[in-house]
PDB file of C-alpha atoms in Angstrom:
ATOM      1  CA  UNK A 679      17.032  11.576  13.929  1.00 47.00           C
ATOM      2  CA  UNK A 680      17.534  15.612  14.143  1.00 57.00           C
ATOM      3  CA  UNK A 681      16.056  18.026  11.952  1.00 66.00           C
ATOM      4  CA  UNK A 682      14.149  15.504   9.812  1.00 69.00           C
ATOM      5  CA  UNK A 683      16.647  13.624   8.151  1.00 76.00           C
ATOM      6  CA  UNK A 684      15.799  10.125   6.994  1.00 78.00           C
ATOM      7  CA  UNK A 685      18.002   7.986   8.679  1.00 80.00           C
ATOM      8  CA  UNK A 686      18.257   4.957   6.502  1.00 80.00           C
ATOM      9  CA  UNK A 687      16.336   2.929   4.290  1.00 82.00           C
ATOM     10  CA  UNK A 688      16.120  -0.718   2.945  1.00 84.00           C
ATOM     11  CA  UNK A 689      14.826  -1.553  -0.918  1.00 86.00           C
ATOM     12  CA  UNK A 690      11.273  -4.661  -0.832  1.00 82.00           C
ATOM     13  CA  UNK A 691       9.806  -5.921  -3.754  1.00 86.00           C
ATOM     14  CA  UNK A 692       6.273  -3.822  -4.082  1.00 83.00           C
ATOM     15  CA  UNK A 693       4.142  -6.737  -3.501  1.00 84.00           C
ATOM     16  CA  UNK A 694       5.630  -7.121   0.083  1.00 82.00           C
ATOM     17  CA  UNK A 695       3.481  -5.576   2.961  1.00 76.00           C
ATOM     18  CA  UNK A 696       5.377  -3.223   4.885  1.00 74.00           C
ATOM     19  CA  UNK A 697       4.838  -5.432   8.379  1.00 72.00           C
ATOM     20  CA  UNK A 698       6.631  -7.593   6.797  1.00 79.00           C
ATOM     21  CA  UNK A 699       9.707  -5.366   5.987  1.00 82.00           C
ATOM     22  CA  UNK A 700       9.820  -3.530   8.506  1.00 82.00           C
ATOM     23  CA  UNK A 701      12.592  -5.586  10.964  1.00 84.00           C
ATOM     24  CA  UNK A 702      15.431  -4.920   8.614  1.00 84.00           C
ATOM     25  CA  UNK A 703      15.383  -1.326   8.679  1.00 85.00           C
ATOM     26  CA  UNK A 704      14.284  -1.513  12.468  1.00 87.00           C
ATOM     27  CA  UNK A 705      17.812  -3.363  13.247  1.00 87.00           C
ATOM     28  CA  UNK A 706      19.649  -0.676  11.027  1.00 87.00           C
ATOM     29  CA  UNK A 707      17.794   2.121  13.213  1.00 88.00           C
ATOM     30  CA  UNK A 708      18.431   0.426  16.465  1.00 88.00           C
ATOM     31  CA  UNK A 709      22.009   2.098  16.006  1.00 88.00           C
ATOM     32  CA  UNK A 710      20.895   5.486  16.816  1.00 88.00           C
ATOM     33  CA  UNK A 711      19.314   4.393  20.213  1.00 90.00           C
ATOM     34  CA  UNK A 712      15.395   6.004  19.178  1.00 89.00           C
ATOM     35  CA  UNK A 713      13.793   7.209  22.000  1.00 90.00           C
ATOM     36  CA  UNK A 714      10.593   6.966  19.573  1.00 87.00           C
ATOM     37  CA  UNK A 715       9.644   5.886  15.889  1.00 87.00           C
ATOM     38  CA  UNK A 716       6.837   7.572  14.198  1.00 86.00           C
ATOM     39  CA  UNK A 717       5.598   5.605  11.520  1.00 84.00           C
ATOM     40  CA  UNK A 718       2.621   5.354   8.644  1.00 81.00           C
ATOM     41  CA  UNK A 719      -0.128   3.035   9.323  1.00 78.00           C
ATOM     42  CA  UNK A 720       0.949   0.313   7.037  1.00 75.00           C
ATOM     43  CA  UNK A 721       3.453  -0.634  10.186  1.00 77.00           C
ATOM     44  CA  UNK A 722       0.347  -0.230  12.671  1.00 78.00           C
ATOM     45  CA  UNK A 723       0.391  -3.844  13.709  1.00 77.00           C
ATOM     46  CA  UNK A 724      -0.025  -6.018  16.884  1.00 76.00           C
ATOM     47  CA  UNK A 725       3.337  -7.291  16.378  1.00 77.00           C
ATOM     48  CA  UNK A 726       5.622  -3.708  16.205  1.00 77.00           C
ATOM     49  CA  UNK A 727       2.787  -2.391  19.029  1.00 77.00           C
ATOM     50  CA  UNK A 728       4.410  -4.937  21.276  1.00 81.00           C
ATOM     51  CA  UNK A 729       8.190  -5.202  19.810  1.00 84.00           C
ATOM     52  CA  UNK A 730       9.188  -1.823  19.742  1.00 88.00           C
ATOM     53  CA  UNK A 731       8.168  -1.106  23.033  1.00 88.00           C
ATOM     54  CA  UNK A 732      10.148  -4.104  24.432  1.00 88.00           C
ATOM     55  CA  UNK A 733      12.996  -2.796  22.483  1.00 90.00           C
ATOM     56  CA  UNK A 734      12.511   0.402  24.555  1.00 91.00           C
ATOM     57  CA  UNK A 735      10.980   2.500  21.317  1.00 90.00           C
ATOM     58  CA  UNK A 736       8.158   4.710  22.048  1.00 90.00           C
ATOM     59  CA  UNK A 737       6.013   3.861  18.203  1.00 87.00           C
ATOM     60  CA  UNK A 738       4.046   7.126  17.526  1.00 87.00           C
ATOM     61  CA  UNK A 739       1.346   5.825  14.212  1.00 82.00           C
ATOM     62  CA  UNK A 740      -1.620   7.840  12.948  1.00 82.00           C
ATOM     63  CA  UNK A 741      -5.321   7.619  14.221  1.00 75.00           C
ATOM     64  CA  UNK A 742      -6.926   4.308  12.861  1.00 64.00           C
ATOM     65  CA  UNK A 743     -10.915   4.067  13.240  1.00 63.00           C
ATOM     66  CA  UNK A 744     -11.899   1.216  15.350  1.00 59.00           C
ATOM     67  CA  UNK A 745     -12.477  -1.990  13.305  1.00 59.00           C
ATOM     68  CA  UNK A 746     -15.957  -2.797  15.084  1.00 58.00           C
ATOM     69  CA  UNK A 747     -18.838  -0.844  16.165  1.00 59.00           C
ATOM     70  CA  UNK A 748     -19.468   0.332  18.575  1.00 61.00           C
ATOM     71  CA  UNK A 749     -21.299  -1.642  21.440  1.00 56.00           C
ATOM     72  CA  UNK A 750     -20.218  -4.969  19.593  1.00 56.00           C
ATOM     73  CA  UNK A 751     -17.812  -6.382  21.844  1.00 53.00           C
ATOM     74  CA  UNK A 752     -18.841  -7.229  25.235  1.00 53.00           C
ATOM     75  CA  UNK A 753     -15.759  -7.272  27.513  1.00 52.00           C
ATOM     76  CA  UNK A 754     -17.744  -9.347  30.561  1.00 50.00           C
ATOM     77  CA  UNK A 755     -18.376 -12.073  28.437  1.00 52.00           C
ATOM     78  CA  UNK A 756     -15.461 -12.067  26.278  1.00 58.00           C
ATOM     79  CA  UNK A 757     -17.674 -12.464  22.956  1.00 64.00           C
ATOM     80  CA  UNK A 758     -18.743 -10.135  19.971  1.00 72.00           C
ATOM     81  CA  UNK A 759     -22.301  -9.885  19.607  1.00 74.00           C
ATOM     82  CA  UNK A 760     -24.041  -8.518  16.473  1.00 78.00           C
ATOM     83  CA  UNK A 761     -27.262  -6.471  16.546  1.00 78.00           C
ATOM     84  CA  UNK A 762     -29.228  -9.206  16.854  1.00 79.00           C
ATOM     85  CA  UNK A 763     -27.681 -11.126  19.487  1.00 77.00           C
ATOM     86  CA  UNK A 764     -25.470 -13.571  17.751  1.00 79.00           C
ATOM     87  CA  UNK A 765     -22.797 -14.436  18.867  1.00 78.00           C
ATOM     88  CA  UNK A 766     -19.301 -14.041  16.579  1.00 78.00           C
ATOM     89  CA  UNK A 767     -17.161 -16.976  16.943  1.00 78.00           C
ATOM     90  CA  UNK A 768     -13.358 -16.990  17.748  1.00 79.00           C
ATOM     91  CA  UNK A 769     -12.063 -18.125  14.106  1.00 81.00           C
ATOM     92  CA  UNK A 770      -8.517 -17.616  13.598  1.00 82.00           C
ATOM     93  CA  UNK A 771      -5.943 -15.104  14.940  1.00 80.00           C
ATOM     94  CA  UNK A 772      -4.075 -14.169  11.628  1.00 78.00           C
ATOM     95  CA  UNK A 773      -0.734 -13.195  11.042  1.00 78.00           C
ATOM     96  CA  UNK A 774      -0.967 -10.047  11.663  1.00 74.00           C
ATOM     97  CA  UNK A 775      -2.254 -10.898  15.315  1.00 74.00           C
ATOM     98  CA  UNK A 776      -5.689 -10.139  15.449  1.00 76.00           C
ATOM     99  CA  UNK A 777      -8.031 -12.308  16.638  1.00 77.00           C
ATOM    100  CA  UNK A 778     -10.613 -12.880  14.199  1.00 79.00           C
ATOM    101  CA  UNK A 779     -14.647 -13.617  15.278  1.00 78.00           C
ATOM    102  CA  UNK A 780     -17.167 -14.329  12.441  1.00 81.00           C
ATOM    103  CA  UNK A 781     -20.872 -14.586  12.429  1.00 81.00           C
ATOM    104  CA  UNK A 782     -22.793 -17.580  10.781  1.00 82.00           C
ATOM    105  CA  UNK A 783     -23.154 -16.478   7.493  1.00 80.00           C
ATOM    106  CA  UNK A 784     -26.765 -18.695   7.171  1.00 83.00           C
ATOM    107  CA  UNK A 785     -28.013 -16.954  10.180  1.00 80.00           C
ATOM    108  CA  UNK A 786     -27.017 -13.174   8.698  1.00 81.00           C
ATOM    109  CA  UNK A 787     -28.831 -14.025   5.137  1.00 81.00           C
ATOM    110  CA  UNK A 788     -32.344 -13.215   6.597  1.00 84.00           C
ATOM    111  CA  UNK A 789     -31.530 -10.573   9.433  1.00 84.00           C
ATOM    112  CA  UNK A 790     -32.983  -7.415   9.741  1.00 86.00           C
ATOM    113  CA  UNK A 791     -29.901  -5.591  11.061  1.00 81.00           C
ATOM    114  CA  UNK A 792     -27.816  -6.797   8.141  1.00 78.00           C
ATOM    115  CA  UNK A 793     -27.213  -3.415   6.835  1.00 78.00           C
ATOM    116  CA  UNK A 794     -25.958  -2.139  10.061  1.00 76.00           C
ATOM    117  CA  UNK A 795     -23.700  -4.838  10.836  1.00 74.00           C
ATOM    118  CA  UNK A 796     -21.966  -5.318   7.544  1.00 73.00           C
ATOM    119  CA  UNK A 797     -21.635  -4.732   4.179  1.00 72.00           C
ATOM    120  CA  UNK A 798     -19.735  -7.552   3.010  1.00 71.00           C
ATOM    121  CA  UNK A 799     -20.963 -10.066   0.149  1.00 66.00           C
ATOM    122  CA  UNK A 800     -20.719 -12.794   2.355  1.00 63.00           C
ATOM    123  CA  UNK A 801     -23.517 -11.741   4.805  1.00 63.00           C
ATOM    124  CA  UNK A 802     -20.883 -12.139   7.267  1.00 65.00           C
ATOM    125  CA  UNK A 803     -19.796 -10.052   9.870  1.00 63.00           C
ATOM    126  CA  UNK A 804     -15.967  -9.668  10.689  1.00 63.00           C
ATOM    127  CA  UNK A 805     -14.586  -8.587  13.952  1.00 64.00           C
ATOM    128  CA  UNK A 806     -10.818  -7.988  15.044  1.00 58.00           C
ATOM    129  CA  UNK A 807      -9.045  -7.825  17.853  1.00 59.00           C
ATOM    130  CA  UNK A 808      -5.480  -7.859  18.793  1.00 51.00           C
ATOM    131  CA  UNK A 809      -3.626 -10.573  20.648  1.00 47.00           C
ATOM    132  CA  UNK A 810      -1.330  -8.595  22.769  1.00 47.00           C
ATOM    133  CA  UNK A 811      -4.127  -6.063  23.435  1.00 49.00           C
ATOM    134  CA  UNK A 812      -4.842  -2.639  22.776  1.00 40.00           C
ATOM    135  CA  UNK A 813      -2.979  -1.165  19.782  1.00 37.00           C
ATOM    136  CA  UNK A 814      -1.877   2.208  20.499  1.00 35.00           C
TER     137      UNK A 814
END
């Protein structure tokens, strides 16, 4: 790409994500040889962290807040602890490919840290994490 120019572009339904578009126009760009891609944060995802790399593309997204926070995760033991002390459990790593660690939602219904921890309606606290690693 040189002087801004929008090198080519593939038509989705709206309801599509754009994760899930994204490889068409990828294999149409591939023909230019891109030394790097910069891209919104709707393509910010585990999977094009890892691909485009391996293809040799340096991916260049916007700043994304961390999805926990701070001094939840615990790297030495490998767990996600809320403020007080639980343990979140590995649930699911979703298609996206975060891993995905949930509190007990009976425990979190008379905590006092509720309100720091989360906000959701489920008294249940959500933590991600990717499965190839750092996103960057």
């Amino acid at each position: 790409m040189q002087n801004g120019c929008v090198p080519g572009y593939t038509i989705h339904p709206g309801n599509e994500h754009d994760s899930r578009t994204f490889p068409a126009i990828c294999e149409r760009l591939k023909k230019y040889d891109p030394a790097l891609m910069v891209l919104d944060a709707g393509y910010k995802t585990p999977a094009r962290a890892k691909t485009l790399p391996d293809d040799g593309i340096k991916p260049v997204y916007p700043y994304r807040r961390p999805m926990t926070k701070k001094g939840f995760f615990k790297k030495h033991e490998y767990v996600y602890l809320c403020p007080n002390n639980q343990v979140l459990c590995y649930a699911t790593t979703n298609r996206e490919g975060y891993r995905e660690y949930k509190s007990d939602p009976s425990f979190c219904v008379n905590c006092p840290y509720l309100s720091q921890c989360t906000e959701s309606k489920s008294r249940q606290k959500n933590s991600h994490e990717t499965y190839w690693g750092t996103v960057p």
